[in-house]
Every structure is written in structure tokens, then in C-alpha cells.
Short mmCIF file of C-alpha atoms in Angstrom, two decimals:
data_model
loop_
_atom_site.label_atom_id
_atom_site.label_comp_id
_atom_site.label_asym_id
_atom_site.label_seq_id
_atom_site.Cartn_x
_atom_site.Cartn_y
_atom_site.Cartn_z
CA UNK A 1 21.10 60.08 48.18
CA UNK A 2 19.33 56.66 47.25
CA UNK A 3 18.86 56.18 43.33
CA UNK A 4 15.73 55.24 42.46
CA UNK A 5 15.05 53.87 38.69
CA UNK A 6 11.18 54.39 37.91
CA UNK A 7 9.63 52.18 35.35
CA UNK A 8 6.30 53.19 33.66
CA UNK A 9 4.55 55.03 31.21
CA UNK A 10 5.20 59.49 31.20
CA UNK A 11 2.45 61.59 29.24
CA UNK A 12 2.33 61.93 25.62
CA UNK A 13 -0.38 60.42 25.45
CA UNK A 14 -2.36 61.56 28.95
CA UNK A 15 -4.27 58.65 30.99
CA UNK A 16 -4.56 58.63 34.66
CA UNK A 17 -1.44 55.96 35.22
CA UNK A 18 1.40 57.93 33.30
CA UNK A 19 -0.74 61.58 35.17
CA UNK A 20 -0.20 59.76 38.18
CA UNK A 21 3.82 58.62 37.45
CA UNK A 22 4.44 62.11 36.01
CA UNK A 23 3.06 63.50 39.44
CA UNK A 24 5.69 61.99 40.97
CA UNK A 25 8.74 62.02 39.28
CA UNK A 26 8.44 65.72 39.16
CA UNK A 27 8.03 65.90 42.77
CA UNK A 28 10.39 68.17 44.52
CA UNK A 29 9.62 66.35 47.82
CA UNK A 30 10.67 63.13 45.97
CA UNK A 31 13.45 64.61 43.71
CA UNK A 32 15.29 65.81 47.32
CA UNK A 33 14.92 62.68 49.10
CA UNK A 34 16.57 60.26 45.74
CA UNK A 35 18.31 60.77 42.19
CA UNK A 36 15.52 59.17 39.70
CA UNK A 37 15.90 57.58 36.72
CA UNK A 38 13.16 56.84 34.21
CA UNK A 39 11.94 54.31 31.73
CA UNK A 40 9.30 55.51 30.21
CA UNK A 41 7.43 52.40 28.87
CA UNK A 42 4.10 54.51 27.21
CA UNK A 43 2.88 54.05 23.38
CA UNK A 44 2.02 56.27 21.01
CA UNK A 45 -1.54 54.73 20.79
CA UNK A 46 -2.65 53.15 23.97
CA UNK A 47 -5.81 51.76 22.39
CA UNK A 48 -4.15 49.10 21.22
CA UNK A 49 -3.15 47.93 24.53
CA UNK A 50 -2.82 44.12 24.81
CA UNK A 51 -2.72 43.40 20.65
CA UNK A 52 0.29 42.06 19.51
CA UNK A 53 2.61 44.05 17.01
CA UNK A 54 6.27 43.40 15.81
CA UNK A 55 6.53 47.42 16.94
CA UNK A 56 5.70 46.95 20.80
CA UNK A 57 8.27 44.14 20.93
CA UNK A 58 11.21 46.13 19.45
CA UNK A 59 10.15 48.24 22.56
CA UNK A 60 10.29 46.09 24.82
CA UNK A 61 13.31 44.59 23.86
CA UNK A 62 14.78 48.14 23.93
CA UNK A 63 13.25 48.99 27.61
CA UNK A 64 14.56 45.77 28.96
CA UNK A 65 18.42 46.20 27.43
CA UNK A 66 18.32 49.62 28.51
CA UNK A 67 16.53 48.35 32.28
CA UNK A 68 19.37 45.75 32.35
CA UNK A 69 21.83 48.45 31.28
CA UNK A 70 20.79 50.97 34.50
CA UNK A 71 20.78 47.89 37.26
CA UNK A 72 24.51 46.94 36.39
CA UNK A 73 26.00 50.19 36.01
CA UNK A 74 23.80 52.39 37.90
CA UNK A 75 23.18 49.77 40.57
CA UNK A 76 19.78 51.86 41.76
CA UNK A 77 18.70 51.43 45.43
CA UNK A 78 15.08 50.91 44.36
CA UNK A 79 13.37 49.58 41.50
CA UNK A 80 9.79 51.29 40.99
CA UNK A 81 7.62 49.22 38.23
CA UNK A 82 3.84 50.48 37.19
CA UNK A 83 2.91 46.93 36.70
CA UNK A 84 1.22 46.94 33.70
CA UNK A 85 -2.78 44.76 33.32
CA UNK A 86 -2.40 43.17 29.86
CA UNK A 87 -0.72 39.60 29.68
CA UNK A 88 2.03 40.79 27.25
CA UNK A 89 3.03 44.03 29.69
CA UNK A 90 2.88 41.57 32.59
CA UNK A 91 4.94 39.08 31.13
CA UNK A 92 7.59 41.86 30.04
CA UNK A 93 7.27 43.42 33.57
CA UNK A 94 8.51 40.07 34.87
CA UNK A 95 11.70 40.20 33.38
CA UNK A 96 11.81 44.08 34.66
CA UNK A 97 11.87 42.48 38.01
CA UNK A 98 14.04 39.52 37.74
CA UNK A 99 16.27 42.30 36.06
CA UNK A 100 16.64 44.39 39.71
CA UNK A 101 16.46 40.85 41.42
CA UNK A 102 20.23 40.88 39.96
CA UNK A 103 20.99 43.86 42.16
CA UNK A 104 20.73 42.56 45.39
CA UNK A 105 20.39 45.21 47.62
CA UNK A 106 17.47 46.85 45.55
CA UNK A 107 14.21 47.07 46.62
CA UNK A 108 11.66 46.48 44.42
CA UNK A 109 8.01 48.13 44.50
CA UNK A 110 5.30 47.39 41.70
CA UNK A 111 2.41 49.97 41.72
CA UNK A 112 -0.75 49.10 40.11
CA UNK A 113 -2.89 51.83 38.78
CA UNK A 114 -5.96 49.98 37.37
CA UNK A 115 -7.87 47.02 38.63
CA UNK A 116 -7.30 44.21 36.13
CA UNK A 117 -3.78 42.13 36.83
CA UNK A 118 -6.01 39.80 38.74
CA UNK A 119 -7.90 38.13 35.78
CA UNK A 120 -4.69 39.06 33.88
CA UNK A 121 -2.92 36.41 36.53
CA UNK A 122 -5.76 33.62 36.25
CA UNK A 123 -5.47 33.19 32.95
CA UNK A 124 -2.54 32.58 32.72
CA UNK A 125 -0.94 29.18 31.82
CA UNK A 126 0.64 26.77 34.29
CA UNK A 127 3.99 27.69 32.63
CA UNK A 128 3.08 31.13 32.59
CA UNK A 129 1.68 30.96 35.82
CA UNK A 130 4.86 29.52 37.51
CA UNK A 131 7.21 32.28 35.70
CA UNK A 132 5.28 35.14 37.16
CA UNK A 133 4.87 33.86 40.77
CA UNK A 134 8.35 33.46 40.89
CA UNK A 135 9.43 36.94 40.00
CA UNK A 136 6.40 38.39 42.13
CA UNK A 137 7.75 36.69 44.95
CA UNK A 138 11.06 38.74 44.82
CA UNK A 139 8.64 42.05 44.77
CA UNK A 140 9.49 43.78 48.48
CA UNK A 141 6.29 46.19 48.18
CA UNK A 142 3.09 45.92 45.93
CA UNK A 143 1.08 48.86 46.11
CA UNK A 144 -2.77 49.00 44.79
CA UNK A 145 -5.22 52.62 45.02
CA UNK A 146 -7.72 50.77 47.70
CA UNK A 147 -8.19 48.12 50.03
CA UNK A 148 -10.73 46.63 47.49
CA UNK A 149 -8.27 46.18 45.02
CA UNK A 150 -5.55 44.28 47.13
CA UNK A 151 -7.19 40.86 45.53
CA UNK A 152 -5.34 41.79 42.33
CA UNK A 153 -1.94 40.26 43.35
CA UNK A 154 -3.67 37.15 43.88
CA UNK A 155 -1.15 36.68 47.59
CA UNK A 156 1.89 36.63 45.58
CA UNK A 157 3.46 39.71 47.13
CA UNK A 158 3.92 39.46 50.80
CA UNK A 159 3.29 43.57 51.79
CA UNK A 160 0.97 45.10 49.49
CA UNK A 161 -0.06 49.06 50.68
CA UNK A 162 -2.73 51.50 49.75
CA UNK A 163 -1.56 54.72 48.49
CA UNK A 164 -4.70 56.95 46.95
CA UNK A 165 -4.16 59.04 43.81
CA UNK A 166 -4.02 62.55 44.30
CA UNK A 167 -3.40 66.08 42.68
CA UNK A 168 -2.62 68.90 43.80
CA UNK A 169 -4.64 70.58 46.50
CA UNK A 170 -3.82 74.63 45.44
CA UNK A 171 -5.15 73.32 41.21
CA UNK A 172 -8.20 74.88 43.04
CA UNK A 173 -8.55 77.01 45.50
CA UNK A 174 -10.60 77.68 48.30
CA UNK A 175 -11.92 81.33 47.48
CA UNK A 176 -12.94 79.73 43.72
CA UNK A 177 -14.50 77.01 45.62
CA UNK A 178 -16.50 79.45 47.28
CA UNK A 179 -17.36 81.90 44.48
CA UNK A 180 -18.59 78.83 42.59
CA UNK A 181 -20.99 77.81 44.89
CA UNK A 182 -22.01 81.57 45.87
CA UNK A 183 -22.70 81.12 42.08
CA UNK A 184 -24.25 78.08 42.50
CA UNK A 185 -28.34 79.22 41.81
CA UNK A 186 -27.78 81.61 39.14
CA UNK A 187 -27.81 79.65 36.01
CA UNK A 188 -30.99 78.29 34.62
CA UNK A 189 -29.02 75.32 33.37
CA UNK A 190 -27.16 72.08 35.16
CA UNK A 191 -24.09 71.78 33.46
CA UNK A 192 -22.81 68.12 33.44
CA UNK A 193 -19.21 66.80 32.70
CA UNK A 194 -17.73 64.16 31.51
CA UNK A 195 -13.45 64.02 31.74
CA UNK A 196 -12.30 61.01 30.22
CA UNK A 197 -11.10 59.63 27.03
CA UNK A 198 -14.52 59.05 24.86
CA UNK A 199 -14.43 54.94 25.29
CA UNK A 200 -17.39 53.18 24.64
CA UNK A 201 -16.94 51.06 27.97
CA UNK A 202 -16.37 54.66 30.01
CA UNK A 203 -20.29 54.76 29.10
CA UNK A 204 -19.99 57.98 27.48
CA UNK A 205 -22.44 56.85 24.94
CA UNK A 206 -24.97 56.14 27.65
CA UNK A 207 -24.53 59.39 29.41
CA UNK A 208 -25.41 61.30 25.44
CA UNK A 209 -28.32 59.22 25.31
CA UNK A 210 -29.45 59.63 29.47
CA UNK A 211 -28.94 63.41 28.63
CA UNK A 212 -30.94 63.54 24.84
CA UNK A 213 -33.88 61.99 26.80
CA UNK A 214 -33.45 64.22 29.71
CA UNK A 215 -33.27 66.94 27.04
CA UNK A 216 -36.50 66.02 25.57
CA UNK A 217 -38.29 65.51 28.60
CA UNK A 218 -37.86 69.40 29.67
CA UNK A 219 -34.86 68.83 31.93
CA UNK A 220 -32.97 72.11 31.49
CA UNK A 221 -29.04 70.10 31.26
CA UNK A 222 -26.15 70.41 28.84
CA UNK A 223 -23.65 68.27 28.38
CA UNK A 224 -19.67 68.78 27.98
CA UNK A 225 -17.53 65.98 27.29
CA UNK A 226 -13.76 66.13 27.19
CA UNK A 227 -11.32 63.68 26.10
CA UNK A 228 -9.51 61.83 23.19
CA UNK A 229 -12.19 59.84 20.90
CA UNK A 230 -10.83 56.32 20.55
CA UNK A 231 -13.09 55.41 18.17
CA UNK A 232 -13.86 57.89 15.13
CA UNK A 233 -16.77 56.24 13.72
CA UNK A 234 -19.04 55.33 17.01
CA UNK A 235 -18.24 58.79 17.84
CA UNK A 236 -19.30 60.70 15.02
CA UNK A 237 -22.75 58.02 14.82
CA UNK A 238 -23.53 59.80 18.12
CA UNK A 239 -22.66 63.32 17.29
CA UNK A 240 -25.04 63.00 14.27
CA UNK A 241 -27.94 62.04 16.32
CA UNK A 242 -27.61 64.91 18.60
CA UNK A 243 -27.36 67.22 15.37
CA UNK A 244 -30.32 65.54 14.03
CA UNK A 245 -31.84 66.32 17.33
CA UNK A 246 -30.88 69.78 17.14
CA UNK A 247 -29.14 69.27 20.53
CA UNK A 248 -25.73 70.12 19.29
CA UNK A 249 -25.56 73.55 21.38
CA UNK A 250 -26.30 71.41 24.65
CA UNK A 251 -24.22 68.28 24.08
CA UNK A 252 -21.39 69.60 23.02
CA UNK A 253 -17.37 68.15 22.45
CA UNK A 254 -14.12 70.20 23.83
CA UNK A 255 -11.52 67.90 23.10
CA UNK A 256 -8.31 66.94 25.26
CA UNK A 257 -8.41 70.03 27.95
CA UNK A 258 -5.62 70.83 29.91
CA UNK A 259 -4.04 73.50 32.47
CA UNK A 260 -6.57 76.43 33.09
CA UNK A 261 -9.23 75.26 30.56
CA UNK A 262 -9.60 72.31 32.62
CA UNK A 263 -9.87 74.21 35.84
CA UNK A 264 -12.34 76.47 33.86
CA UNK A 265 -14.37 73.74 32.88
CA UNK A 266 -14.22 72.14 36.23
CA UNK A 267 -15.39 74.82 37.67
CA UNK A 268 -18.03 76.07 35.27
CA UNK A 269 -19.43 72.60 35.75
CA UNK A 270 -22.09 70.98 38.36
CA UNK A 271 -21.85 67.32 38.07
CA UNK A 272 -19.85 64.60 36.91
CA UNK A 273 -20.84 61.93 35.88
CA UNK A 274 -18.08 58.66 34.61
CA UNK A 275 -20.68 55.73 34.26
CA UNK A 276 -17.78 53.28 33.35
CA UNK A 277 -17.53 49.24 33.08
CA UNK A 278 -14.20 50.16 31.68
CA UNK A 279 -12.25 46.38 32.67
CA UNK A 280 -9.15 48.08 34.01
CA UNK A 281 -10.60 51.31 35.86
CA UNK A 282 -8.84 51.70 39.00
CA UNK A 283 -9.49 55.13 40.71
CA UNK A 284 -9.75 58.19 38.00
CA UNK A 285 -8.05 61.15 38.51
CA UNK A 286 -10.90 63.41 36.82
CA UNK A 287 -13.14 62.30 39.38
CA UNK A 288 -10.60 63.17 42.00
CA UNK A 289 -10.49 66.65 40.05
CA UNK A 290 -14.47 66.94 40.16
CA UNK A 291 -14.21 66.11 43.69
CA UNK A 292 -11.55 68.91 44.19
CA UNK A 293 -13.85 71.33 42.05
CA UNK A 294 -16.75 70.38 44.65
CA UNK A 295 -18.83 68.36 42.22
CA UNK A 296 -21.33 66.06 43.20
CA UNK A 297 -20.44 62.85 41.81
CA UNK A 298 -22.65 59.97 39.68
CA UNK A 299 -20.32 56.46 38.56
CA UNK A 300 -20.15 52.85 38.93
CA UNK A 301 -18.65 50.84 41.24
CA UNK A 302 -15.96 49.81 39.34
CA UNK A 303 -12.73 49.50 40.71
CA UNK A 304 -12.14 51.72 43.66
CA UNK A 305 -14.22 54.42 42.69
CA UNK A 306 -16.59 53.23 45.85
CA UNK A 307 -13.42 54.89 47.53
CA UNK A 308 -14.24 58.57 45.94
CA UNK A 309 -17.98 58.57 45.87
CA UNK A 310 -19.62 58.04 49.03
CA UNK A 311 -22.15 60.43 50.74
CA UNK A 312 -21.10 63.20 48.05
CA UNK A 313 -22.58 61.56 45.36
CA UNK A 314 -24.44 58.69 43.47
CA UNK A 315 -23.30 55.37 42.52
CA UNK A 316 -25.33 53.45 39.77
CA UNK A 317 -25.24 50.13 37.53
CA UNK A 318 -22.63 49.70 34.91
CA UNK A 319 -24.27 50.90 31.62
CA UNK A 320 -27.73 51.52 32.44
CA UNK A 321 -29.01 53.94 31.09
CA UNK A 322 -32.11 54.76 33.09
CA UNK A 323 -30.08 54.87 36.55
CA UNK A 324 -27.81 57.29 34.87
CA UNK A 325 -31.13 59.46 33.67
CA UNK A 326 -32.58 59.18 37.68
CA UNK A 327 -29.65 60.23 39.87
CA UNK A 328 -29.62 63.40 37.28
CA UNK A 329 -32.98 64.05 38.03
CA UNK A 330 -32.33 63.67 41.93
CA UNK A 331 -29.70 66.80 41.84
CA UNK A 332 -31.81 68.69 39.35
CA UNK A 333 -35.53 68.28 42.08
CA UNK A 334 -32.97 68.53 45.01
CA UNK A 335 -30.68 72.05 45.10
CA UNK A 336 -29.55 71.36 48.44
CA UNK A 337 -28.92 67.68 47.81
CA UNK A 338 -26.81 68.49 45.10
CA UNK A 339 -24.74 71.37 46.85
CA UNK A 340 -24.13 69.39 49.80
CA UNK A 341 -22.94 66.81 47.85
CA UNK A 342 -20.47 69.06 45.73
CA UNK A 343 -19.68 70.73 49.53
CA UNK A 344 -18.51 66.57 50.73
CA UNK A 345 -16.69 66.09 47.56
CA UNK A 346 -14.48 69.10 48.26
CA UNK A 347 -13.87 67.95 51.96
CA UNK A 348 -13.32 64.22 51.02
CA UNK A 349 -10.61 65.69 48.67
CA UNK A 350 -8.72 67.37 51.15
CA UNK A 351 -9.06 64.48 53.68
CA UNK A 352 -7.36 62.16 51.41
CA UNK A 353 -6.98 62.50 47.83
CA UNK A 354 -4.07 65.45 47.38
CA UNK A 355 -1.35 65.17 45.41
CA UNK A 356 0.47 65.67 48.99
CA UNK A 357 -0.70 62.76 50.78
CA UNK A 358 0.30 60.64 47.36
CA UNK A 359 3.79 61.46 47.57
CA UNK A 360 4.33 61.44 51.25
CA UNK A 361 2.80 58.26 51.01
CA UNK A 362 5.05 56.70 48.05
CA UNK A 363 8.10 58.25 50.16
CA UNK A 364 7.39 56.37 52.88
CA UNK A 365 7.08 53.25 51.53
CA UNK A 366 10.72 54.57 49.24
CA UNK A 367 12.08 54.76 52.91
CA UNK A 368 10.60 50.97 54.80
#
């Protein structure tokens, strides 16, 4: 049985790139093929991602010693690195690889779950610039969530593969799938969602202000937005408002959801909408999980997200407002529109964005 030492952040706290890592090292189809064993390289506050502190180093120090420690006594068959999109993770990822360079036989595979190491890479410094191209060229396998986002190793990795995100195809069945849209006409109201951690560049704050004017104009919508705040302050300053409005029982907060009140919310809900311009958005999960709960879909084309929305839903401008306030309005005038759409999601999940076709996909490249 091959060992296989996986490198990369593990939920507390929950984003889509340590979702998508614990996805797999709790696969059983994975966890029968290889013995794994795990760094897990997340922070207690990911929203200071990039900034320098004293803490993250004493880290990283400690992931690396314990990294050098598995390679020479372990000696693992494959080293899999979540290559991280700030300078200071890539530069500390480097010396993860030139760590499993020492064990010659390894393979190493980098995964990239976002869509940002390219400008990470051309800013870099000549010096900089020279150390990382050296250790990328000992990589055996990059692998990025679409063809579009390839670019991002800037030709420094010889074989770079696709491998889409995915969850797991039974989170929602087919008979709820169908008693939700039997359900479909019966509510007065559209019920929007938005499943993401409240960051201004998500456009969150757009979508509350698309959906107050919406409000106002007659539309009959509510809002539900779930997700850690990452800012307190511009949070609350937008709450207020749609208090002030007397809007608070139509715009309304649910925190971090998980488990069954996810899938209750997911499938109590009609559209999603994620208008990010977030800079490292690769391919969300909780659109993959709207997509799964046969949502129509409204976002941006940001990242690989043009990969998940195609004809089963509507893709708009980066933080404009209005764009976000007219594809609403086309599912509200447009019944059909809007169920077909939420009908293509659904199928365009199963086709190729289950949890299934993720890890047969990461086995396979395991086993090249």
C-alpha cells in the first residue's frame, strides 16, 4: 500500500479548499488504495491570510520540521501539497517540495484550489522568482479546478490536470429533488441564497442592497445569507439599514450552517446568487451544492465559476449592482426560465461535479 503524506489546510475553520482536502482524506476509496498522512497547515483566522505575524512563522517552522521529519522516516510514495496563493504560503510551500525532492522516488502533486498563484508568481522578485521555479520544476503533477485556470502555474510544471470539485451526489437526493420542484409554484415568495463567508469582495453587500431595492420596488424576494462575517462592523452597518428599512424579516442572517440545516436551506431555497470579485475564487463548493439542490444560478465570472454556470443560470459583472437586481427579475417574470434552469443545474451536477468523479479523479492521477 503506497503512503501518501497530504499537505494542506483540514476544517476548523470551513472554506471550500480545507472542504475539499477533508473530502478526500476521508475517502474510503482513497483510504483503501494508500496509508495517508496529514499536515494540516490551516489557521485559526484565515482572514488574515497573507499578513505577516511572528505566530504563522512558528507554524511554519513547525509544519516544515515535522514535513522533513515524515519524508526521512516515513519515506511516503507521494507528496500531495494544496499550494497555497499568498507569497508567504508559496514561499513556505517551496521548501515543502524541495523537502519530498529529498525522497527520490516520491511523487510530488501540488493542487491549487483558488485562482490567484499566478499574480502571486509575477510578483515575485528575480531572487524569489528563481527559488520557486526551481522547486516547481521538481513538481511531477500540478492540478488546477478548470482548463481556464491552467495559466496559474505560469509553464513551470510540465503536466498540469483538471480535476473539478465535487460533493457528494446522495447529500441530495433525487425524490427531494423532485418534491422540491413539485413544490416549486406554491410559495408567494422567491427565496434567494447566499452560502459563503460574508466578505465584502464575495459581493454580499451588493446582493442586500440589489434585494432592498427589489424589496421596495414590489418584488416579492427574501433573502438568506449564511456564512462567517469577516468583518463585524461593515456587517452590522448593513444589518442596520435593513432594520431601518423594516426589511429585517426578509433579509435575514443564519450563521455558519452545516449537515441537515444546510440541506434544509438548500432546498427551501430558489436561487443562488455569489456575485464575487473575491481575488482568489477558484470554483465554490456552495455553488456546486446549489447546483446539486437544482438552483438556478446568478455569479461572476471569476475564476472557474464559467465552469458551473452555463445554460442553468446567469452570469453578471463583478459588483454591479444593477445586473445583480436584473437577472433576479428575469427568474421572478420567467417561472419556466427559472425551473429549467434549477432542472440543468441538477443534471450538470451529476455530469461532473460529484464528490465521486473528484476522487476517482485524484486517484488516478495518485496512480500515473
Amino acid at each position: 500500500m503506497k503512503k501518501v503524506l497530504i499537505i494542506g489546510p483540514l476544517p476548523p475553520p470551513i472554506h471550500g479548499e480545507s472542504m475539499a482536502i477533508k473530502s478526500l482524506v476521508e475517502s474510503n476509496e482513497i483510504k483503501n488504495f494508500c496509508k495517508l498522512i496529514c499536515i494540516n497547515t490551516n489557521r485559526e483566522q484565515v482572514n488574515t491570510t497573507g499578513k505577516f505575524a511572528l505566530s504563522k512563522i512558528y507554524e511554519d517552522i513547525r509544519h516544515i520540521l515535522k514535513a522533513f521529519s515524515i519524508v526521512i522516516f516515513n519515506k511516503p510514495d507521494i507528496i500531495y501539497l494544496s499550494i497555497s496563493q499568498t507569497k508567504l504560503g508559496l514561499l513556505r510551500d517551496v521548501i515543502f517540495i524541495l523537502l519530498g525532492s529529498l525522497r527520490k522516488k516520491a511523487k510530488i502533486i501540488t493542487h491549487l484550489h483558488g485562482n490567484n498563484l499566478g499574480n502571486i508568481i509575477d510578483n515575485l522578485s528575480s531572487l524569489e522568482l528563481n527559488f520557486v521555479s526551481y522547486a516547481l520544476n521538481k513538481v511531477d503533477t500540478g492540478i488546477v479546478l478548470g482548463d481556464s485556470l491552467k495559466g496559474n502555474y505560469r509553464n513551470l510544471i510540465n503536466r498540469v490536470e483538471v480535476v473539478f470539485n465535487g460533493i457528494d451526489k446522495n447529500f441530495i437526493n433525487d425524490n427531494e429533488l423532485d418534491i422540491k420542484f413539485s413544490n416549486n409554484h406554491e410559495s408567494e415568495y422567491i427565496n434567494i441564497l447566499y452560502l459563503s463567508n460574508l466578505i465584502e469582495s464575495k459581493g454580499y453587500l451588493e446582493l442586500i442592497l440589489a434585494t432592498i431595492n427589489l424589496i421596495e420596488k414590489g418584488y416579492p424576494i427574501k433573502l438568506t445569507l449564511a456564512g462567517s462575517i469577516f468583518n463585524n462592523v461593515q456587517f452590522e452597518s448593513v444589518m442596520e439599514e435593513v432594520k431601518r428599512r423594516k426589511m429585517d424579516r426578509d433579509i435575514i442572517y443564519r450563521g455558519v450552517v452545516q449537515g441537515v440545516e444546510k440541506k434544509e436551506l438548500l432546498l427551501s431555497s430558489d436561487i443562488m446568487i455569489l456575485p464575487t470579485n473575491y481575488i482568489i475564487e477558484g470554483q465554490p463548493l456552495s455553488i456546486i451544492e446549489g447546483m446539486a439542490a437544482g438552483m438556478p444560478i446568478i455569479s461572476t465570472k471569476r475564476g472557474s465559476i464559467p465552469d458551473l454556470v452555463k445554460e442553468n443560470g446567469i452570469l453578471i459583472d463583478e459588483g454591479n449592482k444593477l445586473q445583480i437586481e436584473n437577472a433576479i427579475i428575469q427568474f421572478l417574470e420567467n417561472k419556466k426560465f427559472k425551473l429549467d434552469s434549477g432542472k440543468r443545474s441538477r443534471k450538470l451536477f451529476l455530469q461532473q461535479f460529484t464528490l465521486d468523479n473528484y476522487i476517482s479523479k485524484i486517484k488516478s492521477i495518485f496512480e500515473l
